[in-house]
Coordinates of N, CA and C in Angstrom, one line a residue:
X1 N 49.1 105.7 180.2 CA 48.3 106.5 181.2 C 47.4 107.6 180.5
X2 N 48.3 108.4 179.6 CA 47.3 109.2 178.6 C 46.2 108.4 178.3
X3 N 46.6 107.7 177.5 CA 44.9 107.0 176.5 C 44.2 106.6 177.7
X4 N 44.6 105.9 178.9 CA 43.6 105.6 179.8 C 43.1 106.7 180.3
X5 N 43.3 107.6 180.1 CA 42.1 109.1 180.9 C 41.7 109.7 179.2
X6 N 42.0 109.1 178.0 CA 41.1 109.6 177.4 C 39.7 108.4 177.4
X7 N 40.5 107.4 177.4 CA 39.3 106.2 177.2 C 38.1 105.9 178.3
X8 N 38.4 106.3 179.6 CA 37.7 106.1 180.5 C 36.9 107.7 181.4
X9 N 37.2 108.7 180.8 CA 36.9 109.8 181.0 C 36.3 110.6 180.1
X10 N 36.8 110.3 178.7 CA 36.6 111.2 177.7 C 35.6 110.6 176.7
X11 N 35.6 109.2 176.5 CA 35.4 108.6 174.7 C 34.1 108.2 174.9
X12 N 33.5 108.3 175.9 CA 31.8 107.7 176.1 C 31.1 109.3 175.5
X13 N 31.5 110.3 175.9 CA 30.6 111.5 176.3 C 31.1 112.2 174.7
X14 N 30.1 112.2 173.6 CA 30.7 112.8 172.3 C 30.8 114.3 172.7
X15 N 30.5 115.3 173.4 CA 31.0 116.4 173.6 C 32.4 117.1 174.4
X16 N 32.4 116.2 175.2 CA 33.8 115.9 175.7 C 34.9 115.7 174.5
X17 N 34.8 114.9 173.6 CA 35.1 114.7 172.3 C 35.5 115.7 171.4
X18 N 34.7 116.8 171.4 CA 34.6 117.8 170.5 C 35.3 118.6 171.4
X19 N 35.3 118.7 172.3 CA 36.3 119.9 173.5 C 37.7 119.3 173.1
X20 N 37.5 117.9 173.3 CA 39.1 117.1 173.1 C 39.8 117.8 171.7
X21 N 39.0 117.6 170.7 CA 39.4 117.7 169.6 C 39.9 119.4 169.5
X22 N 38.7 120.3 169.5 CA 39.2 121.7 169.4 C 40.5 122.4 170.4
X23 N 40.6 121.6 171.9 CA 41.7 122.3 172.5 C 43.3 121.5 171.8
X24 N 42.7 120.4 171.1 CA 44.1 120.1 170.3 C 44.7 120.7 169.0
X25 N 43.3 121.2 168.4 CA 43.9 122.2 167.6 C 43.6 123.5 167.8
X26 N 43.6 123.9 169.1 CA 44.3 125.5 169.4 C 46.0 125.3 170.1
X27 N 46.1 124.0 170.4 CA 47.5 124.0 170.9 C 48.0 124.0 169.3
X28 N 47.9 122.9 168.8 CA 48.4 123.2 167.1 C 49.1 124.4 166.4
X29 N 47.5 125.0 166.5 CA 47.4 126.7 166.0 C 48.6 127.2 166.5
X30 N 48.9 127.1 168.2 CA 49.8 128.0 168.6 C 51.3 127.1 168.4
X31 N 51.5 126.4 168.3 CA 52.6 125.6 167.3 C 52.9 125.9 166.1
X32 N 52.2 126.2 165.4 CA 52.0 126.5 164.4 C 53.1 128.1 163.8
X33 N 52.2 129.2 164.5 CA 53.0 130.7 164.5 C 54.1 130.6 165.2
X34 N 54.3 129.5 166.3 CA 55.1 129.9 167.0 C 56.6 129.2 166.1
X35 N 56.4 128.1 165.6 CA 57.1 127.4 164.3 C 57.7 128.4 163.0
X36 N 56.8 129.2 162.7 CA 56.9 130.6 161.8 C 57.5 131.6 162.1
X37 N 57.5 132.0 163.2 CA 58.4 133.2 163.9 C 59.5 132.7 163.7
X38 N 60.3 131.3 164.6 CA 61.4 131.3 165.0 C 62.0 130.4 163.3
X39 N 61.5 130.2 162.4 CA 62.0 130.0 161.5 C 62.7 130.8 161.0
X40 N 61.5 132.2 160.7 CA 62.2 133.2 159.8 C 63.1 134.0 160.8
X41 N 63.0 133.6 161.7 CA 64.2 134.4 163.4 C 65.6 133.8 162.2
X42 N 65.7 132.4 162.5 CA 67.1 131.5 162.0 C 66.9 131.8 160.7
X43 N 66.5 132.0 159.8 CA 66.9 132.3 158.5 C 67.4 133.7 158.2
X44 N 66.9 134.5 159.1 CA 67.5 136.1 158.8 C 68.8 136.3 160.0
X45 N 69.2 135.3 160.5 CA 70.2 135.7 161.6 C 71.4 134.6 160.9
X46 N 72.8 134.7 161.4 CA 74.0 134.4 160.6 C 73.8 132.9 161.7
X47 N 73.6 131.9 160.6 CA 74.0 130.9 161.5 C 75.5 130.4 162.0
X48 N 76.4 130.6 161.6 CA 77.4 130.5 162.2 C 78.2 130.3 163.5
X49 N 77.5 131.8 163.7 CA 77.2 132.4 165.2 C 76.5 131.5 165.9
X50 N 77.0 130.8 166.8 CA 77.1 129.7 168.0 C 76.0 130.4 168.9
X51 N 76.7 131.1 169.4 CA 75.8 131.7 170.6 C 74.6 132.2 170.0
X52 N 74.4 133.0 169.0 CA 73.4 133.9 168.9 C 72.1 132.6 168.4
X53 N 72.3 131.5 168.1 CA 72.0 130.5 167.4 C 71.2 130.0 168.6
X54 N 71.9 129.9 169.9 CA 72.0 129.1 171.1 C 70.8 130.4 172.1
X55 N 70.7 131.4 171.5 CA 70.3 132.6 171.7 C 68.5 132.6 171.4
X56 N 68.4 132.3 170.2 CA 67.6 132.1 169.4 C 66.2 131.3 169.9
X57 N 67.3 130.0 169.8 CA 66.7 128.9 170.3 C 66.5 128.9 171.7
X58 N 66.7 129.7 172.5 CA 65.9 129.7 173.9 C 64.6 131.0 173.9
X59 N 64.7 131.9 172.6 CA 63.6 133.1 172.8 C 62.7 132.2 172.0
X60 N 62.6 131.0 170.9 CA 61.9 130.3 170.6 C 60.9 129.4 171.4
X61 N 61.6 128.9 172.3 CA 61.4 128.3 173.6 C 60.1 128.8 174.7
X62 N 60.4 130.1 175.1 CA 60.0 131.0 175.8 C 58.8 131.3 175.2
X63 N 59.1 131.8 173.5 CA 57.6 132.2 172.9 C 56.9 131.5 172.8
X64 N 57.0 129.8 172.5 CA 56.5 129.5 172.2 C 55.6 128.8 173.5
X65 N 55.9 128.9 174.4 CA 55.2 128.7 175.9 C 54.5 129.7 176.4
X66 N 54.6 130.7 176.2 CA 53.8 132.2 175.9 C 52.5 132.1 175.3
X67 N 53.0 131.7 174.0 CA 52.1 131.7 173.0 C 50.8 130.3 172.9
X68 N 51.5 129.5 173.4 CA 50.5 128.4 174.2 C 49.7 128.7 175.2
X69 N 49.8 129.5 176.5 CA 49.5 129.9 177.1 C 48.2 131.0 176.4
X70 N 48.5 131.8 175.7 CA 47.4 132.5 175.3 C 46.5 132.1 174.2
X71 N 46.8 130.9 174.0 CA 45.6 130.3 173.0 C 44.8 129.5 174.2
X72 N 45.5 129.3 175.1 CA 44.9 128.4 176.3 C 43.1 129.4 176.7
X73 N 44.3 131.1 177.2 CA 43.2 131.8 176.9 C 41.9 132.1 176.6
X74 N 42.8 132.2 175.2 CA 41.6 132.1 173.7 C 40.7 131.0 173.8
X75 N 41.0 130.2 174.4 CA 39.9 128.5 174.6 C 39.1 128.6 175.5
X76 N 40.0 129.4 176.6 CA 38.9 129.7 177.8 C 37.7 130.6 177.6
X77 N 38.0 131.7 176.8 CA 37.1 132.4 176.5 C 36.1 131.7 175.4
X78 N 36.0 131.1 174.5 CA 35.5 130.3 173.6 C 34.6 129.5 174.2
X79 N 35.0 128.7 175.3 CA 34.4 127.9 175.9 C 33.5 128.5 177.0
X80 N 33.7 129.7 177.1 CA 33.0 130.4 178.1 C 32.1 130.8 177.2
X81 N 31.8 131.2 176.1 CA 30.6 131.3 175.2 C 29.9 130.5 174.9
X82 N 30.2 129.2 175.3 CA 30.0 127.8 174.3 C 29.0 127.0 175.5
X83 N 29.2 127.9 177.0 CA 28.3 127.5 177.7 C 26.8 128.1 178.1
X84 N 27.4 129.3 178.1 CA 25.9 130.6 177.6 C 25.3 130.0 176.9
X85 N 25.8 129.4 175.2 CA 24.8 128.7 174.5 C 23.9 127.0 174.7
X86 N 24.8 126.7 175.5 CA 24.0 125.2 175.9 C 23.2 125.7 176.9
X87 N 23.4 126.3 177.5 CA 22.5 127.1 178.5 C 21.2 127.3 178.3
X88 N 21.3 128.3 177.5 CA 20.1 128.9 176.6 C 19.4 128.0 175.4
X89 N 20.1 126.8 175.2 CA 19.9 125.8 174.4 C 18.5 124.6 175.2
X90 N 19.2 124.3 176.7 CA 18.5 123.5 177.6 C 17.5 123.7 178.0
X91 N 16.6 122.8 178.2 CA 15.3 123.1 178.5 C 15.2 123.3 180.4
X92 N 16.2 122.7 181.2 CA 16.1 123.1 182.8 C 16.6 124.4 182.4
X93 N 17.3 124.6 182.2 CA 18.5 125.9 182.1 C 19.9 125.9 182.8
X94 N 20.3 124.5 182.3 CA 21.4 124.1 182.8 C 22.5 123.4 181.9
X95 N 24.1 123.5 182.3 CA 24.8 123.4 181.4 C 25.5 121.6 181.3
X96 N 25.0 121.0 180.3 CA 25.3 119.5 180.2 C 26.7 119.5 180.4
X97 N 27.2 120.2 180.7 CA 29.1 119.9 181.3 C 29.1 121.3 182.2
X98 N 29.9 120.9 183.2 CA 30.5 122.3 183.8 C 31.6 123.0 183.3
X99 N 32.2 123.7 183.9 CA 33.7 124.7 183.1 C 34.6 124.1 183.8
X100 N 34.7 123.2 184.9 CA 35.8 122.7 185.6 C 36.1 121.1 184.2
X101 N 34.8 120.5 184.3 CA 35.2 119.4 183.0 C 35.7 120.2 182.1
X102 N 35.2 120.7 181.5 CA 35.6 121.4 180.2 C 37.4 121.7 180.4
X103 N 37.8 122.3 181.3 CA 39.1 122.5 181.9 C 40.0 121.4 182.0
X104 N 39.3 120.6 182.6 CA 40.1 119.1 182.1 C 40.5 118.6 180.7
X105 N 39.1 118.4 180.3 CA 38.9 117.9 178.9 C 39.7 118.7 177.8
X106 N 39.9 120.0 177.9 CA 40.7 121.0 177.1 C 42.4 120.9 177.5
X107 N 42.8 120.8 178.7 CA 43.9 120.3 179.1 C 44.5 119.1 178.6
X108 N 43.6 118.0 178.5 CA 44.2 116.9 177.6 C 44.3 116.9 176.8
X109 N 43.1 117.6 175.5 CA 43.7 118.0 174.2 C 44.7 118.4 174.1
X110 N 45.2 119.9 175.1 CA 46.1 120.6 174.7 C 47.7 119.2 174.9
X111 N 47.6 118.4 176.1 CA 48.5 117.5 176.2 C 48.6 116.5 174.9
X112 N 47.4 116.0 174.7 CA 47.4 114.7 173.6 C 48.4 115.3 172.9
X113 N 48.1 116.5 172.0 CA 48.6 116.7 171.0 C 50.0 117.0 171.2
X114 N 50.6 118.1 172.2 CA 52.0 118.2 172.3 C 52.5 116.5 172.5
X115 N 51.6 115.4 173.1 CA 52.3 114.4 173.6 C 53.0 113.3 171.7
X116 N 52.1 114.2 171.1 CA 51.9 113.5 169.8 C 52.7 114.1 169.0
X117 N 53.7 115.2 169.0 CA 54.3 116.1 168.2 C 55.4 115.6 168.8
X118 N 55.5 115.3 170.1 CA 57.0 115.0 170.9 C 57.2 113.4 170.0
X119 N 56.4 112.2 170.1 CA 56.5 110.8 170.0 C 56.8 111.2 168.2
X120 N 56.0 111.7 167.4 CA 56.5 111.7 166.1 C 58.2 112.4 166.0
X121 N 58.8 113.5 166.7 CA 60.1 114.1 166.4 C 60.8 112.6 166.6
X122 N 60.5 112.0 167.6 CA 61.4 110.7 168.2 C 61.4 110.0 167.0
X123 N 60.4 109.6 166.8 CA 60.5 108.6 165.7 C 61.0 108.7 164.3
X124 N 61.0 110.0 163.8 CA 61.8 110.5 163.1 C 63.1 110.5 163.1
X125 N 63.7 110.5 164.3 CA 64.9 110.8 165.2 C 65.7 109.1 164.8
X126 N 64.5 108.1 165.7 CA 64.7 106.6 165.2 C 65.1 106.0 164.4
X127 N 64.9 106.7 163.4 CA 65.0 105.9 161.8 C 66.3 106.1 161.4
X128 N 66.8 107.1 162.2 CA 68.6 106.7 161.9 C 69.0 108.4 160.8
X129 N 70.1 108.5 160.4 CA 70.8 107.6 160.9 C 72.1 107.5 162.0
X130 N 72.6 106.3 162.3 CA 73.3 106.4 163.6 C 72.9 105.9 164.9
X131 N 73.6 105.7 165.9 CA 72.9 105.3 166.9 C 73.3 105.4 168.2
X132 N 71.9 105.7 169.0 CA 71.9 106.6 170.5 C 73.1 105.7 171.5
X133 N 74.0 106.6 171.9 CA 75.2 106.7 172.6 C 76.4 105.7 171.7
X134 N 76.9 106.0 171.2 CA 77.6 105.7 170.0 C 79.3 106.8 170.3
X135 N 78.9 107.7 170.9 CA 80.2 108.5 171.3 C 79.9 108.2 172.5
X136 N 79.4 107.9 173.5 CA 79.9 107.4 174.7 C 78.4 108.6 175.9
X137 N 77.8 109.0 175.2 CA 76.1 109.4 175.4 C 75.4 108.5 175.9
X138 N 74.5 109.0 176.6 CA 73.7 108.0 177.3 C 72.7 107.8 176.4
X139 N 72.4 105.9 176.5 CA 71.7 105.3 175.8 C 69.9 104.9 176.2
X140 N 70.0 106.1 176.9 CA 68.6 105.8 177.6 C 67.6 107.5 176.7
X141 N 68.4 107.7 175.7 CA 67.6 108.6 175.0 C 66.3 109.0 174.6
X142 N 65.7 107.6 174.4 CA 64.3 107.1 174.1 C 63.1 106.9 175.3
X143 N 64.2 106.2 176.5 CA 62.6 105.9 177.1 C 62.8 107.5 177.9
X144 N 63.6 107.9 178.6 CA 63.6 109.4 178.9 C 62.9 110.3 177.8
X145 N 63.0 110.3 176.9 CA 62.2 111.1 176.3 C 60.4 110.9 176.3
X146 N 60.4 109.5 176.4 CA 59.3 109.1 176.8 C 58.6 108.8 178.1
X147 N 59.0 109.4 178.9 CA 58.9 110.1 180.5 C 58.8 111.2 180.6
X148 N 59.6 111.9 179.7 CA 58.8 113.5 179.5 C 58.1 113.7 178.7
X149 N 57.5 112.8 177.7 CA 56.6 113.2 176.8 C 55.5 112.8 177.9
X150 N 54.9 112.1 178.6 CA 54.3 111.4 179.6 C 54.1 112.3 180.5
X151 N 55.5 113.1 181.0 CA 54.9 114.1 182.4 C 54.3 115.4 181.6
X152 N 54.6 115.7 180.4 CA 54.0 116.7 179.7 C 52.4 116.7 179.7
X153 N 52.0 115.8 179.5 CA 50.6 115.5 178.9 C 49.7 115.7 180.1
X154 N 50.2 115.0 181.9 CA 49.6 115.4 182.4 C 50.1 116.8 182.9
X155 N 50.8 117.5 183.2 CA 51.2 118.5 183.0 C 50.0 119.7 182.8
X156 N 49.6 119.5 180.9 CA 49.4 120.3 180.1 C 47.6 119.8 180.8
X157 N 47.2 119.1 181.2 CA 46.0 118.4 181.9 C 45.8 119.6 183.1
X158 N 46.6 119.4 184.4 CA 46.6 120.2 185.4 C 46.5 121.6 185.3
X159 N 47.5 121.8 184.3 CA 47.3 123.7 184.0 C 46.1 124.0 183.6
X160 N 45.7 122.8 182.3 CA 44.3 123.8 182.0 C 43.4 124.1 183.0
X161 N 43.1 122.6 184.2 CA 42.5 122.7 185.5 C 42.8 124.3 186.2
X162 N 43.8 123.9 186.6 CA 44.1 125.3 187.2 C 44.5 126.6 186.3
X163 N 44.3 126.6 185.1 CA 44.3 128.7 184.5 C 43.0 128.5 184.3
X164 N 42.3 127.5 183.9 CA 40.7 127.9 183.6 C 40.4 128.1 185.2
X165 N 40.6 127.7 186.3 CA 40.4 128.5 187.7 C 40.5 129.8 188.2
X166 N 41.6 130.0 187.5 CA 42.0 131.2 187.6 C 41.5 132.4 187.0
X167 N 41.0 132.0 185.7 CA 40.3 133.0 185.0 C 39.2 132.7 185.2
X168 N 38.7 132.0 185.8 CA 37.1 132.0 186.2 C 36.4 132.6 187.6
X169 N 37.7 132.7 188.3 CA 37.9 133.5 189.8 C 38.4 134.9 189.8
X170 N 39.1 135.4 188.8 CA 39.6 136.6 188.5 C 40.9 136.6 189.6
X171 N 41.7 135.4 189.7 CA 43.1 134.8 190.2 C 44.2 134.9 189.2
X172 N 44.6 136.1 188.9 CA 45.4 136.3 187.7 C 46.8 135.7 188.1
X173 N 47.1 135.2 189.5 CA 48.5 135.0 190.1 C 48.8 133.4 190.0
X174 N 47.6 132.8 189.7 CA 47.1 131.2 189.7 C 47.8 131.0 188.2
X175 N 46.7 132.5 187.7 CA 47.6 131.8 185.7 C 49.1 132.2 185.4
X176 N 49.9 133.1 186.6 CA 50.8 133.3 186.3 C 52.0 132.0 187.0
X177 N 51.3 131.8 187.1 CA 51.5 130.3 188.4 C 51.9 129.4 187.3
X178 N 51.1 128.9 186.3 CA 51.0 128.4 184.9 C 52.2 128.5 184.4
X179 N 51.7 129.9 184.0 CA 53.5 130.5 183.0 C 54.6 129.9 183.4
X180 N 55.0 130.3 185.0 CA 56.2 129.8 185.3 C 56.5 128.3 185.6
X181 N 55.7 127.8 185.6 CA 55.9 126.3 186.0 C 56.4 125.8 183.6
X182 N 55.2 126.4 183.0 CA 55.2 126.0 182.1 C 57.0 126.3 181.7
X183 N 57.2 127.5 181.8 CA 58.5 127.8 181.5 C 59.4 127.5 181.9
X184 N 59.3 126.6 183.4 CA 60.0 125.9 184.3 C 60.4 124.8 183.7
X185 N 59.4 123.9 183.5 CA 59.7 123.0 182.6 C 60.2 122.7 181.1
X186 N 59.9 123.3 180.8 CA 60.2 123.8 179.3 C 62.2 124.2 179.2
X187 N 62.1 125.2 179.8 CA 63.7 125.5 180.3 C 64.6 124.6 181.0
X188 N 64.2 123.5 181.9 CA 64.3 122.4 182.2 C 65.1 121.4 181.1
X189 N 64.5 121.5 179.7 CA 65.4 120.9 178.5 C 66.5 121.0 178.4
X190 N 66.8 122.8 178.5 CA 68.6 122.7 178.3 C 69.5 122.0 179.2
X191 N 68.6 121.4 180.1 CA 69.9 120.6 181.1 C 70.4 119.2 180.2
X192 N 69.4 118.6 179.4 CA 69.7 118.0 178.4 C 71.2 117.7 177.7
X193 N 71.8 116.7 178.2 CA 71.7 115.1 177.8 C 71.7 114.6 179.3
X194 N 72.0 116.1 180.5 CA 71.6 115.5 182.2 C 70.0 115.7 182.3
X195 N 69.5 114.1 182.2 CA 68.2 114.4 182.1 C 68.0 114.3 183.7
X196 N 68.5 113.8 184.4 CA 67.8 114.3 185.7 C 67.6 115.1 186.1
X197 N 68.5 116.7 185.3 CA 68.1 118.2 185.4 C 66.6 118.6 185.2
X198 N 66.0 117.5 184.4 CA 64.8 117.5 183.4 C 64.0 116.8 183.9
X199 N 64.0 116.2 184.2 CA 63.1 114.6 184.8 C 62.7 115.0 185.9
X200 N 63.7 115.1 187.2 CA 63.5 115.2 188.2 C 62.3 116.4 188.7
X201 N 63.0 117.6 188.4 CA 62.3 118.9 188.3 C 60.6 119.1 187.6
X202 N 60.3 118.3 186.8 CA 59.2 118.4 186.3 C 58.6 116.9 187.0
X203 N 58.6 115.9 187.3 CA 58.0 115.5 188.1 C 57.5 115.9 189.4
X204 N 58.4 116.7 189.9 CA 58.3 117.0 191.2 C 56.8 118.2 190.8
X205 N 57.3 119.2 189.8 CA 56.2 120.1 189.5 C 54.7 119.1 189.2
X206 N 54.7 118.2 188.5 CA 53.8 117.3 188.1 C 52.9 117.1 189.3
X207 N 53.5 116.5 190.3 CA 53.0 116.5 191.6 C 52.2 117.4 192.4
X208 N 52.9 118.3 192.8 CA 52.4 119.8 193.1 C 50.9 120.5 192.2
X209 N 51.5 120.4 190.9 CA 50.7 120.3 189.7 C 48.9 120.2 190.2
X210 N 49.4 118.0 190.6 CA 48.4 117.4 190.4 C 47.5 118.0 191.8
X211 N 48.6 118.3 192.8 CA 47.8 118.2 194.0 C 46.8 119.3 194.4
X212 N 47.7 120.5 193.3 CA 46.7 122.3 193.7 C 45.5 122.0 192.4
X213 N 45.6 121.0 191.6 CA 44.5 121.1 190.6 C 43.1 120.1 191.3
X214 N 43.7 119.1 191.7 CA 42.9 118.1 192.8 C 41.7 119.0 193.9
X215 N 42.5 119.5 194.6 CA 42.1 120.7 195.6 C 40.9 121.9 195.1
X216 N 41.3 122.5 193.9 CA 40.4 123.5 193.6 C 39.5 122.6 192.7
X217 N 39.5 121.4 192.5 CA 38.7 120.8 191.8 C 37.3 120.5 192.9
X218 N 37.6 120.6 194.1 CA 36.7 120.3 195.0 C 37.0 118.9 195.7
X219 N 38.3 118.3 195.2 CA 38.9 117.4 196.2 C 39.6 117.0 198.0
X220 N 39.4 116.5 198.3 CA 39.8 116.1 199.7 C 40.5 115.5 200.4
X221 N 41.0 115.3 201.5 CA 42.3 114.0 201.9 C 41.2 113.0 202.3
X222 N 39.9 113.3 202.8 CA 38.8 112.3 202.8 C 38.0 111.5 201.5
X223 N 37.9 112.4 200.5 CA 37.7 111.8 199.2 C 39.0 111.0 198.7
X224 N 40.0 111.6 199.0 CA 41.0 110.3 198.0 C 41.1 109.5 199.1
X225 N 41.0 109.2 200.3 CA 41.2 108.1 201.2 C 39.7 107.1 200.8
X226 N 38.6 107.8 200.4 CA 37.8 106.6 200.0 C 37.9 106.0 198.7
X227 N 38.4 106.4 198.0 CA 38.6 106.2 196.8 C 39.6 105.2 196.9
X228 N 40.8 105.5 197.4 CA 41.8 104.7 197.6 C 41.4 103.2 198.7
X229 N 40.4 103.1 199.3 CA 39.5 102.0 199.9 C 38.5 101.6 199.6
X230 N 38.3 102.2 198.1 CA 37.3 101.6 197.5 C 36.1 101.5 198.3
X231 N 35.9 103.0 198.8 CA 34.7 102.8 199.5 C 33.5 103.8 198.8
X232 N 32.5 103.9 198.7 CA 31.6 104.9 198.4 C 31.3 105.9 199.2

């Protein structure tokens, strides 16, 4: 489903392209520090220590959903520059993409790429050694994980839709709307190896997700009923 909304939405239009590319490496970037912090966090703290370990690894969590969130930001603002200049570039005086595409198209970056960091850990994971439910663990390890790498992607799609709305309305409750879902789901992990703790809950947001980003996109129950009748 990812690569079909890159292929049929994104890969014809080469600046769409170049939004793809840069909001995947500002999610990166914030992967990145956020990777650096909680390293040197577990290197200066006593591993031994169970809890504080278990401690760690959820302020890791937290930050690093934080810290996504404010490169999201940083993109927004970027791109809010980036239209001033096509602006002033164009001979009508008009902008070859709007900020609502751009919102999409920066949302999937941001998705591709977490979807692409998630499918490499797995595969790493794959190669052994040992094997998934072996102590008596559920052996559905893989395609569940590949159900949330999937709800992530559009996920990370929807938010951009909706915080670039939010900061383009001066709706600071919309982007805080973000945070928590993001951290909803995110937090959602520890219910892990009960993925339905996980699964269930972020689909459901997925949904909601899709339906308030649909809406302020300028969507309808009349436009998706023709669409869905294939009518014009």
């Amino acid at each position: 489903p990812a690569f079909g909304l890159f292929l049929f939405t994104i890969a014809r239009d080469p600046l769409r392209i170049i939004i793809l590319i840069a909001g995947a490496f500002f999610w990166l970037v914030s992967l990145l520090l956020s990777s650096l912090i909680w390293f040197i966090a577990v290197k200066a703290s006593d591993p031994r220590d169970e809890r504080l370990q278990k401690g760690l690894l959820i302020f890791g969590v937290m930050f690093s959903v934080l810290l996504q969130e404010a490169f999201r930001f940083l993109y927004y603002k970027l791109l809010r520059k980036a239209i001033e200049g096509l602006v002033a570039l164009s001979e009508d005086g008009c902008s070859p993409i709007s900020i609502q595409q751009m919102a999409y198209v920066a949302g999937v970056g941001f998705g591709l790429m977490s979807g692409a960091f998630s499918m490499i850990n797995l595969l790493a994971d794959a190669l052994g050694p040992g094997t998934v439910g072996i102590h008596g663990d559920s052996q559905l390890y893989f395609l569940t994980s590949a159900f949330m790498t999937m709800v992530l992607i559009f996920l990370h799609t929807f938010w951009g839709i909706l915080f670039f709305h939010g900061c383009e309305h001066r709706r600071w409750w919309e982007i805080m709307a973000v945070v928590v879902m993001h951290l909803t789901v995110s937090g959602s992990s520890f219910c892990n190896p009960l993925y339905v703790g996980s699964l269930v809950p972020s689909y459901l947001l997925m949904a909601a997700a899709a339906a308030w980003a649909y809406l302020l996109s300028g969507g309808s129950a009349q436009n998706l009923r023709r669409f869905l009748l294939c009518k014009s």
